[in-house]
PDB file of C-alpha atoms in Angstrom:
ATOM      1  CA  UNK C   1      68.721  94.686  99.173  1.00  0.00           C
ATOM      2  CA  UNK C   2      65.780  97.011 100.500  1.00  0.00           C
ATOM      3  CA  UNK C   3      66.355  96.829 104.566  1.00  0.00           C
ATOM      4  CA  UNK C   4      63.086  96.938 106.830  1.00  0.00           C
ATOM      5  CA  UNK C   5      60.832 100.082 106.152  1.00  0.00           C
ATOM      6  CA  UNK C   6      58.624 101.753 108.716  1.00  0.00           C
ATOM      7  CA  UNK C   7      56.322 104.069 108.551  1.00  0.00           C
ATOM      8  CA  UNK C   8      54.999 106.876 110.093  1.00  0.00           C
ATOM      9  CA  UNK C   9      59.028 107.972 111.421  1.00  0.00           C
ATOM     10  CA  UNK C  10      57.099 110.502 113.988  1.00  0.00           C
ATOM     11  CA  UNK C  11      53.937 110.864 115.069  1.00  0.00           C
ATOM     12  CA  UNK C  12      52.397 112.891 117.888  1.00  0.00           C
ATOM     13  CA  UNK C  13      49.023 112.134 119.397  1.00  0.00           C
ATOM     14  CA  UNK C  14      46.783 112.888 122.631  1.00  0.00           C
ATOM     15  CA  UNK C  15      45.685 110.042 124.832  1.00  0.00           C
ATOM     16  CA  UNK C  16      42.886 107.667 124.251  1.00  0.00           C
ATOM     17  CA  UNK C  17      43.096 108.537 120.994  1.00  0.00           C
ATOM     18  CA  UNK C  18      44.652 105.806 118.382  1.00  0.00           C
ATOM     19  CA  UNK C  19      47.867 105.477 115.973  1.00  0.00           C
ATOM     20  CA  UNK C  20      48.501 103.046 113.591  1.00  0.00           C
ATOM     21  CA  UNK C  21      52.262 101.954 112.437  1.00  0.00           C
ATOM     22  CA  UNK C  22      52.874 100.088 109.371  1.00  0.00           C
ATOM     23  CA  UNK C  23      55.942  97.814 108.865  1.00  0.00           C
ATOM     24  CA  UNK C  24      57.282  95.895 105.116  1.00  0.00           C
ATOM     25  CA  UNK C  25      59.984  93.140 106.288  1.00  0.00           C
ATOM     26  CA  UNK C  26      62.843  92.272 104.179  1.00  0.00           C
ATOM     27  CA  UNK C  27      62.024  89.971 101.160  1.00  0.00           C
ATOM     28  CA  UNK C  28      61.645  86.709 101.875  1.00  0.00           C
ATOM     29  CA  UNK C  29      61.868  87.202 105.767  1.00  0.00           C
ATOM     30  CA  UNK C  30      59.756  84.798 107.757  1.00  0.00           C
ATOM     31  CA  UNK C  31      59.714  86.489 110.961  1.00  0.00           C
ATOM     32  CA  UNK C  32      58.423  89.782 111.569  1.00  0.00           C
ATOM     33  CA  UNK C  33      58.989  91.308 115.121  1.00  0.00           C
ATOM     34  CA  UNK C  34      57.488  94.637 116.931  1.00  0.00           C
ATOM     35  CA  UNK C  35      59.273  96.105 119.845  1.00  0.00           C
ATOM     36  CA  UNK C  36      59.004  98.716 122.332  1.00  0.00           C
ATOM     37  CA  UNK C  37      61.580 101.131 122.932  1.00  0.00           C
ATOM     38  CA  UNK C  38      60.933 103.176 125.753  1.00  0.00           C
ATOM     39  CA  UNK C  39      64.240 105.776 125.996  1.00  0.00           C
ATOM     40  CA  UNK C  40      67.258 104.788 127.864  1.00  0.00           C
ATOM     41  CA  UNK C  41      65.990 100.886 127.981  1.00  0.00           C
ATOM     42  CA  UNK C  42      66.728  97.978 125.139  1.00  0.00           C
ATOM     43  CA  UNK C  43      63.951  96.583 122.672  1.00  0.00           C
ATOM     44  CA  UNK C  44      61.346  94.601 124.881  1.00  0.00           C
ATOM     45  CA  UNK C  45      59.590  92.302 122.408  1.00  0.00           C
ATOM     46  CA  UNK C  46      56.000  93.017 121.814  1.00  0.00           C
ATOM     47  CA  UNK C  47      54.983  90.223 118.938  1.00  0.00           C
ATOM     48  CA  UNK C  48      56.293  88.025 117.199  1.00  0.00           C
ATOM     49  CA  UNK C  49      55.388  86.615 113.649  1.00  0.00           C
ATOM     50  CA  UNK C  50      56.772  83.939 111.739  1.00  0.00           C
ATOM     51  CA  UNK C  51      55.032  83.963 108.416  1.00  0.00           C
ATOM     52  CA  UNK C  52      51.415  85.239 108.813  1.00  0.00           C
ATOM     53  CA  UNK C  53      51.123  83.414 112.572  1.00  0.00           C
ATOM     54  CA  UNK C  54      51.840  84.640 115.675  1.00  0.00           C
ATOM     55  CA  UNK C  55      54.713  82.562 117.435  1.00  0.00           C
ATOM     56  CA  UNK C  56      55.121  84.603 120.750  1.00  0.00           C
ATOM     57  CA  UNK C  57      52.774  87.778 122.298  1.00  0.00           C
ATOM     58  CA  UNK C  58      53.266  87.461 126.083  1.00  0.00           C
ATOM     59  CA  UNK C  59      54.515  91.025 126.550  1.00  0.00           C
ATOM     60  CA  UNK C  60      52.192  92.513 124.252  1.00  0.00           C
ATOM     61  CA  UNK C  61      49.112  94.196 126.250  1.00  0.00           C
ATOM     62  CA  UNK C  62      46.205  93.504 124.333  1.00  0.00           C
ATOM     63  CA  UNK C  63      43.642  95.403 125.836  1.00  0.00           C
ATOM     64  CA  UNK C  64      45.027  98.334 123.767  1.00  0.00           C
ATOM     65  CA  UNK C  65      47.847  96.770 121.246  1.00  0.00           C
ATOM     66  CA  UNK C  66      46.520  94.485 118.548  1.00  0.00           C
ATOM     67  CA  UNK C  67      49.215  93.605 115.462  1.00  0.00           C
ATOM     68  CA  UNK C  68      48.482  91.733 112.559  1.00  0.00           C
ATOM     69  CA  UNK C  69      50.286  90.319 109.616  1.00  0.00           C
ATOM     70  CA  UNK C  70      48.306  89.605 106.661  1.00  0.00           C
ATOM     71  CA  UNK C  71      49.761  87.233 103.808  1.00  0.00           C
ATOM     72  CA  UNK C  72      52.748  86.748 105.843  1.00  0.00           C
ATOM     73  CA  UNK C  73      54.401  90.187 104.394  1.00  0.00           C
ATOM     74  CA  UNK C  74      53.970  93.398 106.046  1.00  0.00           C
ATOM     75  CA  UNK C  75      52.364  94.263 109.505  1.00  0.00           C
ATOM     76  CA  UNK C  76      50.596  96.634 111.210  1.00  0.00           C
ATOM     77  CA  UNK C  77      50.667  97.661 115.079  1.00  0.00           C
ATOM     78  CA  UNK C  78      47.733  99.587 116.139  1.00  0.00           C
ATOM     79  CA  UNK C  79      47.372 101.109 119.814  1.00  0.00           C
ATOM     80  CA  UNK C  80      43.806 102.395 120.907  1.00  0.00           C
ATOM     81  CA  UNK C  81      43.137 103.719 123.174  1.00  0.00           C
ATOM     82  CA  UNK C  82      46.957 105.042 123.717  1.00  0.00           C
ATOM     83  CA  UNK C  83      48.507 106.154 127.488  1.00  0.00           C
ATOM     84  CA  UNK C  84      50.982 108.307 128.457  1.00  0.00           C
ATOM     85  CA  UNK C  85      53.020 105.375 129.198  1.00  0.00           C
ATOM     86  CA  UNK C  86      53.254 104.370 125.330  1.00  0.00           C
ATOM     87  CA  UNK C  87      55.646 107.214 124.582  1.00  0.00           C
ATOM     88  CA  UNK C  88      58.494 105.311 122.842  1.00  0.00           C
ATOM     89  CA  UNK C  89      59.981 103.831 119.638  1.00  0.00           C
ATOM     90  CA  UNK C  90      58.149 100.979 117.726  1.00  0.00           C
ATOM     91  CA  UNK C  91      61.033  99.401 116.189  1.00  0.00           C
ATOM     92  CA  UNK C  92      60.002  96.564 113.205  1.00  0.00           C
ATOM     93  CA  UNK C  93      62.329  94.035 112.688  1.00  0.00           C
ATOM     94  CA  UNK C  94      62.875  90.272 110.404  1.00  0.00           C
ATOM     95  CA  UNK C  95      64.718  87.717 110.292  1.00  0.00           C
ATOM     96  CA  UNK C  96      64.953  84.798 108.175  1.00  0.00           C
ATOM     97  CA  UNK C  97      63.810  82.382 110.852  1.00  0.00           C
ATOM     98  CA  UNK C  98      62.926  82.661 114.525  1.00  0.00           C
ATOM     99  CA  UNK C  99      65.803  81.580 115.823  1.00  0.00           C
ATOM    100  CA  UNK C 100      69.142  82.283 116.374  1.00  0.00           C
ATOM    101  CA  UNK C 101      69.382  84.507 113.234  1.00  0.00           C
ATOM    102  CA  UNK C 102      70.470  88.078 112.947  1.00  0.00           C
ATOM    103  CA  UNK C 103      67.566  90.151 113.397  1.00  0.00           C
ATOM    104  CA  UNK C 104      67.419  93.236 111.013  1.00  0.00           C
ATOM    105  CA  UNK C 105      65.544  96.474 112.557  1.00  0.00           C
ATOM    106  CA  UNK C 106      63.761  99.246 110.737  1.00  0.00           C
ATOM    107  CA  UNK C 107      64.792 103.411 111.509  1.00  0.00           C
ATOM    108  CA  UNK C 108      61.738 103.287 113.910  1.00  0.00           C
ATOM    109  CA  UNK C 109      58.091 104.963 114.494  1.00  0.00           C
ATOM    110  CA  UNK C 110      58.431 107.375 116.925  1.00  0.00           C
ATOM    111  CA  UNK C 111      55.654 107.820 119.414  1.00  0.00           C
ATOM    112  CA  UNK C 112      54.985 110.843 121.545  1.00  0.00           C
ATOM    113  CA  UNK C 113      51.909 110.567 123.276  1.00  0.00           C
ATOM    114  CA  UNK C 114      50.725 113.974 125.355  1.00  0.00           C
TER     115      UNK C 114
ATOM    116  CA  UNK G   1      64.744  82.242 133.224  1.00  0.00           C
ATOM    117  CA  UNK G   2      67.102  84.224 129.845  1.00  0.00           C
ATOM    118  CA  UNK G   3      68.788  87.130 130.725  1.00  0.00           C
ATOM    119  CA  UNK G   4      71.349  89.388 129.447  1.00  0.00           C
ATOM    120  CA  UNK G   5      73.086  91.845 131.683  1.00  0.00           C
ATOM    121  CA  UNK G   6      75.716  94.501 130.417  1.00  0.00           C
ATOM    122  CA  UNK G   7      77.794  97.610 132.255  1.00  0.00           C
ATOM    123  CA  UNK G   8      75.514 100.480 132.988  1.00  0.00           C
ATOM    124  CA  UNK G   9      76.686 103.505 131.216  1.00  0.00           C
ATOM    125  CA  UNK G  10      77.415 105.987 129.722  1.00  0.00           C
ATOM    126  CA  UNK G  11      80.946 105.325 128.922  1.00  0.00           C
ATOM    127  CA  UNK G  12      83.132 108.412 128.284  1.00  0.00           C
ATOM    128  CA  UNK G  13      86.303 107.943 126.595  1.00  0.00           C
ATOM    129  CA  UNK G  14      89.066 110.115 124.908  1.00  0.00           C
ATOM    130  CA  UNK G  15      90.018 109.279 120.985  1.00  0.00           C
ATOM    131  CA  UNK G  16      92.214 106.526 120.685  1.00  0.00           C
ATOM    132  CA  UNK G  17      91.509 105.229 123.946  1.00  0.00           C
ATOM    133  CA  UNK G  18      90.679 101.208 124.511  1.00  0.00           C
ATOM    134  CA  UNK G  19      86.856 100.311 125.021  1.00  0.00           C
ATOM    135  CA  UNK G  20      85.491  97.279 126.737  1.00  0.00           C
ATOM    136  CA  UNK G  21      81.838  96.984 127.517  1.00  0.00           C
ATOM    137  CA  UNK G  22      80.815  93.700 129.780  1.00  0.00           C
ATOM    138  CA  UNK G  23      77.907  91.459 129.078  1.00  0.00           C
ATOM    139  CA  UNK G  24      77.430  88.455 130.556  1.00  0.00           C
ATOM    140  CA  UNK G  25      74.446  85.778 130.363  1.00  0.00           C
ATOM    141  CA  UNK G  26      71.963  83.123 131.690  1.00  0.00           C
ATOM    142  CA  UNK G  27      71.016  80.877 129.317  1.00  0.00           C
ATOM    143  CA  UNK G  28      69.899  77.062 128.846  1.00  0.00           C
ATOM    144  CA  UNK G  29      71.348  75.465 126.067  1.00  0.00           C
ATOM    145  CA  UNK G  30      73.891  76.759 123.578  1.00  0.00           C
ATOM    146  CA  UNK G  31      72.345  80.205 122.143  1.00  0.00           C
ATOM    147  CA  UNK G  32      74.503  82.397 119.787  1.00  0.00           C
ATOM    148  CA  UNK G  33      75.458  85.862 121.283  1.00  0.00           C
ATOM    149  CA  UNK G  34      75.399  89.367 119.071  1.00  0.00           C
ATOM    150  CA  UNK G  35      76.346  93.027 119.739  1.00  0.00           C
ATOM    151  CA  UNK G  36      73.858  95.587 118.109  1.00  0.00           C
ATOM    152  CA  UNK G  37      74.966  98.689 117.937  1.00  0.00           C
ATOM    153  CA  UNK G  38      72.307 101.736 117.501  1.00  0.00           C
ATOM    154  CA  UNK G  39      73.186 105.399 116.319  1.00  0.00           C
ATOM    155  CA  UNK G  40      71.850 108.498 116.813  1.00  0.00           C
ATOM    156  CA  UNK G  41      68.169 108.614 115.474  1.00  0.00           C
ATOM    157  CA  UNK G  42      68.527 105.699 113.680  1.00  0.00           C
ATOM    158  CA  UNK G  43      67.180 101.404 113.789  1.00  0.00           C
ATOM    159  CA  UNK G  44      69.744  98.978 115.791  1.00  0.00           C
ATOM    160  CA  UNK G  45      72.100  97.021 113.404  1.00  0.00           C
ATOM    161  CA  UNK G  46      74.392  94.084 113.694  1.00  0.00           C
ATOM    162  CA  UNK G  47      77.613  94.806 115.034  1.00  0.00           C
ATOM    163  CA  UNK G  48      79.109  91.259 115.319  1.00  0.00           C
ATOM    164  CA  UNK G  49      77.863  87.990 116.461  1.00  0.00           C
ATOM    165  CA  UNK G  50      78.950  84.665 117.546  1.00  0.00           C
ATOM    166  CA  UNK G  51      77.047  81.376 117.652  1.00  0.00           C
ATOM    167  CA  UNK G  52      79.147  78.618 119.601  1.00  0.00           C
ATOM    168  CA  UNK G  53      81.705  78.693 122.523  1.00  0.00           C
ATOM    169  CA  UNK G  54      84.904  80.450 121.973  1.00  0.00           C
ATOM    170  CA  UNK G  55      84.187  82.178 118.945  1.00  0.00           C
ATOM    171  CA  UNK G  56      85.667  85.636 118.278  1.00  0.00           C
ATOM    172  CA  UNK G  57      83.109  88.057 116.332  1.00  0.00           C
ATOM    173  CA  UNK G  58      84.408  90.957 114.565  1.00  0.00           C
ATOM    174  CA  UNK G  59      83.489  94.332 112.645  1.00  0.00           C
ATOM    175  CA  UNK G  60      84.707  97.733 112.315  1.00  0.00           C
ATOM    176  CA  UNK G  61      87.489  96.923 114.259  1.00  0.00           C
ATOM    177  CA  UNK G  62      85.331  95.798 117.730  1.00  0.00           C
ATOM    178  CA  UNK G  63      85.601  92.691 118.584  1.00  0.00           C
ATOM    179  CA  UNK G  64      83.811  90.141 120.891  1.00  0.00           C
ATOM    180  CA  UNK G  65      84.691  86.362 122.254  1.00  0.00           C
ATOM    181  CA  UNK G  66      82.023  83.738 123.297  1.00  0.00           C
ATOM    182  CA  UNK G  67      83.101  82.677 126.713  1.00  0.00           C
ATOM    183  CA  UNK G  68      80.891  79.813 127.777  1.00  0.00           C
ATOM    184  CA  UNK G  69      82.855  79.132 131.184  1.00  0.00           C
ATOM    185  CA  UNK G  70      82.046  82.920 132.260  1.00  0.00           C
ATOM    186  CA  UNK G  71      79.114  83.320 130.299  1.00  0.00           C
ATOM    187  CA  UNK G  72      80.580  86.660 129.199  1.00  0.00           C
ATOM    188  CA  UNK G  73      80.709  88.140 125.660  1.00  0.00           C
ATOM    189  CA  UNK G  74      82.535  91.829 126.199  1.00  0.00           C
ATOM    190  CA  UNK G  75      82.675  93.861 123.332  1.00  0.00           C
ATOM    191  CA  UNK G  76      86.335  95.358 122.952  1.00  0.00           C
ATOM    192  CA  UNK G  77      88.105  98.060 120.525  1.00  0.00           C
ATOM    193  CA  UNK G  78      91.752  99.130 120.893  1.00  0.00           C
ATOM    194  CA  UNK G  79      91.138 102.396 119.510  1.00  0.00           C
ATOM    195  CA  UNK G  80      88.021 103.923 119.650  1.00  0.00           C
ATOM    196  CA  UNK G  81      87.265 107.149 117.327  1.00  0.00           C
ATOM    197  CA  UNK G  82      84.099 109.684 117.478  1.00  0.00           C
ATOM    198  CA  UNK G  83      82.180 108.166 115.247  1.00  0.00           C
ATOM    199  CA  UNK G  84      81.793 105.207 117.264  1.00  0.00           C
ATOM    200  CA  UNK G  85      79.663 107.217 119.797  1.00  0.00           C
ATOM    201  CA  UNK G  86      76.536 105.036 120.078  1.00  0.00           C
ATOM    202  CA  UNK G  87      74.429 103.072 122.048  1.00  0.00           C
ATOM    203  CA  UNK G  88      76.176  99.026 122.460  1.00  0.00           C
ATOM    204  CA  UNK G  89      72.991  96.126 123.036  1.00  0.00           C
ATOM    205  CA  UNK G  90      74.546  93.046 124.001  1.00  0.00           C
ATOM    206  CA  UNK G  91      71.744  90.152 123.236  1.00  0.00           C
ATOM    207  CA  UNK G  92      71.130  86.431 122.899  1.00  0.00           C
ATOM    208  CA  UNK G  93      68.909  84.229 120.386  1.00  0.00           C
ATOM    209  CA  UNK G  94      68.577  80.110 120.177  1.00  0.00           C
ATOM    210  CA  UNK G  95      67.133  77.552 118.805  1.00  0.00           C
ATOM    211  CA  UNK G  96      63.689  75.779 120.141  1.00  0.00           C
ATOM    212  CA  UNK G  97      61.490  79.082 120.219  1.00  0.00           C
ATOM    213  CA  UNK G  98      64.312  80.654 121.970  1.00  0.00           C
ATOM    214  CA  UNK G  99      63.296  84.182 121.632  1.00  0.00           C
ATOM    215  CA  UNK G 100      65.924  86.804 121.200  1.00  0.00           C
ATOM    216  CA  UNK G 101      66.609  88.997 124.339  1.00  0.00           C
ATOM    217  CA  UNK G 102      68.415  92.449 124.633  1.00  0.00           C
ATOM    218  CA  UNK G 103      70.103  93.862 127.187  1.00  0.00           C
ATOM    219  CA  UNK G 104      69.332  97.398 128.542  1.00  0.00           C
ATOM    220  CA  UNK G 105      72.406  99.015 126.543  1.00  0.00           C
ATOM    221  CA  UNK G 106      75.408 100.860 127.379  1.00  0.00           C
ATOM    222  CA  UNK G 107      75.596 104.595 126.213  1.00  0.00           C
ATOM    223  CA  UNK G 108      79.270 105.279 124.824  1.00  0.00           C
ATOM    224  CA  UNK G 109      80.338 108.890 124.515  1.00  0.00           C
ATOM    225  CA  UNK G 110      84.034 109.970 122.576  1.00  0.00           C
ATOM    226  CA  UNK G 111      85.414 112.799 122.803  1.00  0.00           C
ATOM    227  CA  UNK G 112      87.759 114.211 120.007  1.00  0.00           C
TER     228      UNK G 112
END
């Protein structure tokens, strides 16, 4: 079974300007997650999907983040303008439902932002 | 509110030396407990999981029992080897929009 697959791995940009990281879930996986890993600290969750809905984005800031799941398959995150600050690891992730499930993560998008 | 609080790191052990790493939780309800474990460069994965009181997860050898009366759920391996060098995320998931929560991860170093 094909796991989660991310893409770009690395990217390198200079603030205010904008990056774009695409995610494919697992077949057949209802919920599609974004996190933020900032090094050193666990996943904080940024949005959360299930199907082609959004189910929880409290921690996402949307003045700059947007993420959006079209036909309930893959996703893209897009930061613009990006900040210093933003310098982590997008990690993708699904599950087969919201809850209580084992949540399967992509190798990352790494994010260096100078 | 959910929270999931595990043992600072890093941990530095010898080969063959006995690992525990503590985790403990606040929860409402009855939410199952995992252990992720992420490698150098790489995604976090499942390590082992358990989803009601007193169950014992296992994988690889690590192992991890659902205490509800401590709230605890410390991962444990008699014998640890190199390769196990990693980064440990203790976390918690339920049911009712209970979203899944990490904890801040504990750094484990072996040295051959």
């Amino acid at each position: 079974e094909a796991g989660v697959a991310q893409s770009p791995r690395y990217k390198i940009i200079e603030k205010r300007q904008s990056v774009a990281f695409w995610c494919n879930p697992i077949s057949g996986h209802a919920t599609l997650y974004w996190y933020q890993q900032i090094l050193g600290q666990g996943p904080k969750l940024l949005i959360q999907f299930q199907n082609n809905g959004v189910v929880d984005d409290s921690q996402l800031p949307k003045d700059r983040f947007s993420a959006e799941r079209l036909k309930g398959v893959d996703s893209t995150l897009k930061i613009q303008p990006a900040k210093l600050e933003d310098s982590a690891v997008y990690l993708c992730a699904s599950s087969l439902e919201s809850s209580g499930n084992t949540i399967y993560f992509g190798e990352g998008s790494w994010l260096t932002v100078v | 509110g959910n929270s999931v609080t595990q043992m600072e790191g890093p941990v530095t052990l010898s080969e063959e030396a006995f690992l525990t790493i503590n985790c403990t939780y606040t929860a409402t309800g009855y939410p199952s407990l995992f252990w992720y474990v992420q490698y150098p460069g790489e995604g976090l994965q499942l390590l082992l999981k358990a989803t009601k009181a007193d169950d014992k997860g296992s994988n690889k050898g690590f192992e991890a029992t659902y205490r509800k009366e401590t709230t605890s759920f410390h991962l444990e391996k008699g014998s640890v080897q190199v390769s196990d060098s990693a980064v440990y995320f203790c976390a918690l998931s339920g049911t009712g929009g209970f979203k899944t929560i990490f904890g801040a991860g504990t750094r484990l170093f072996v040295k051959a």
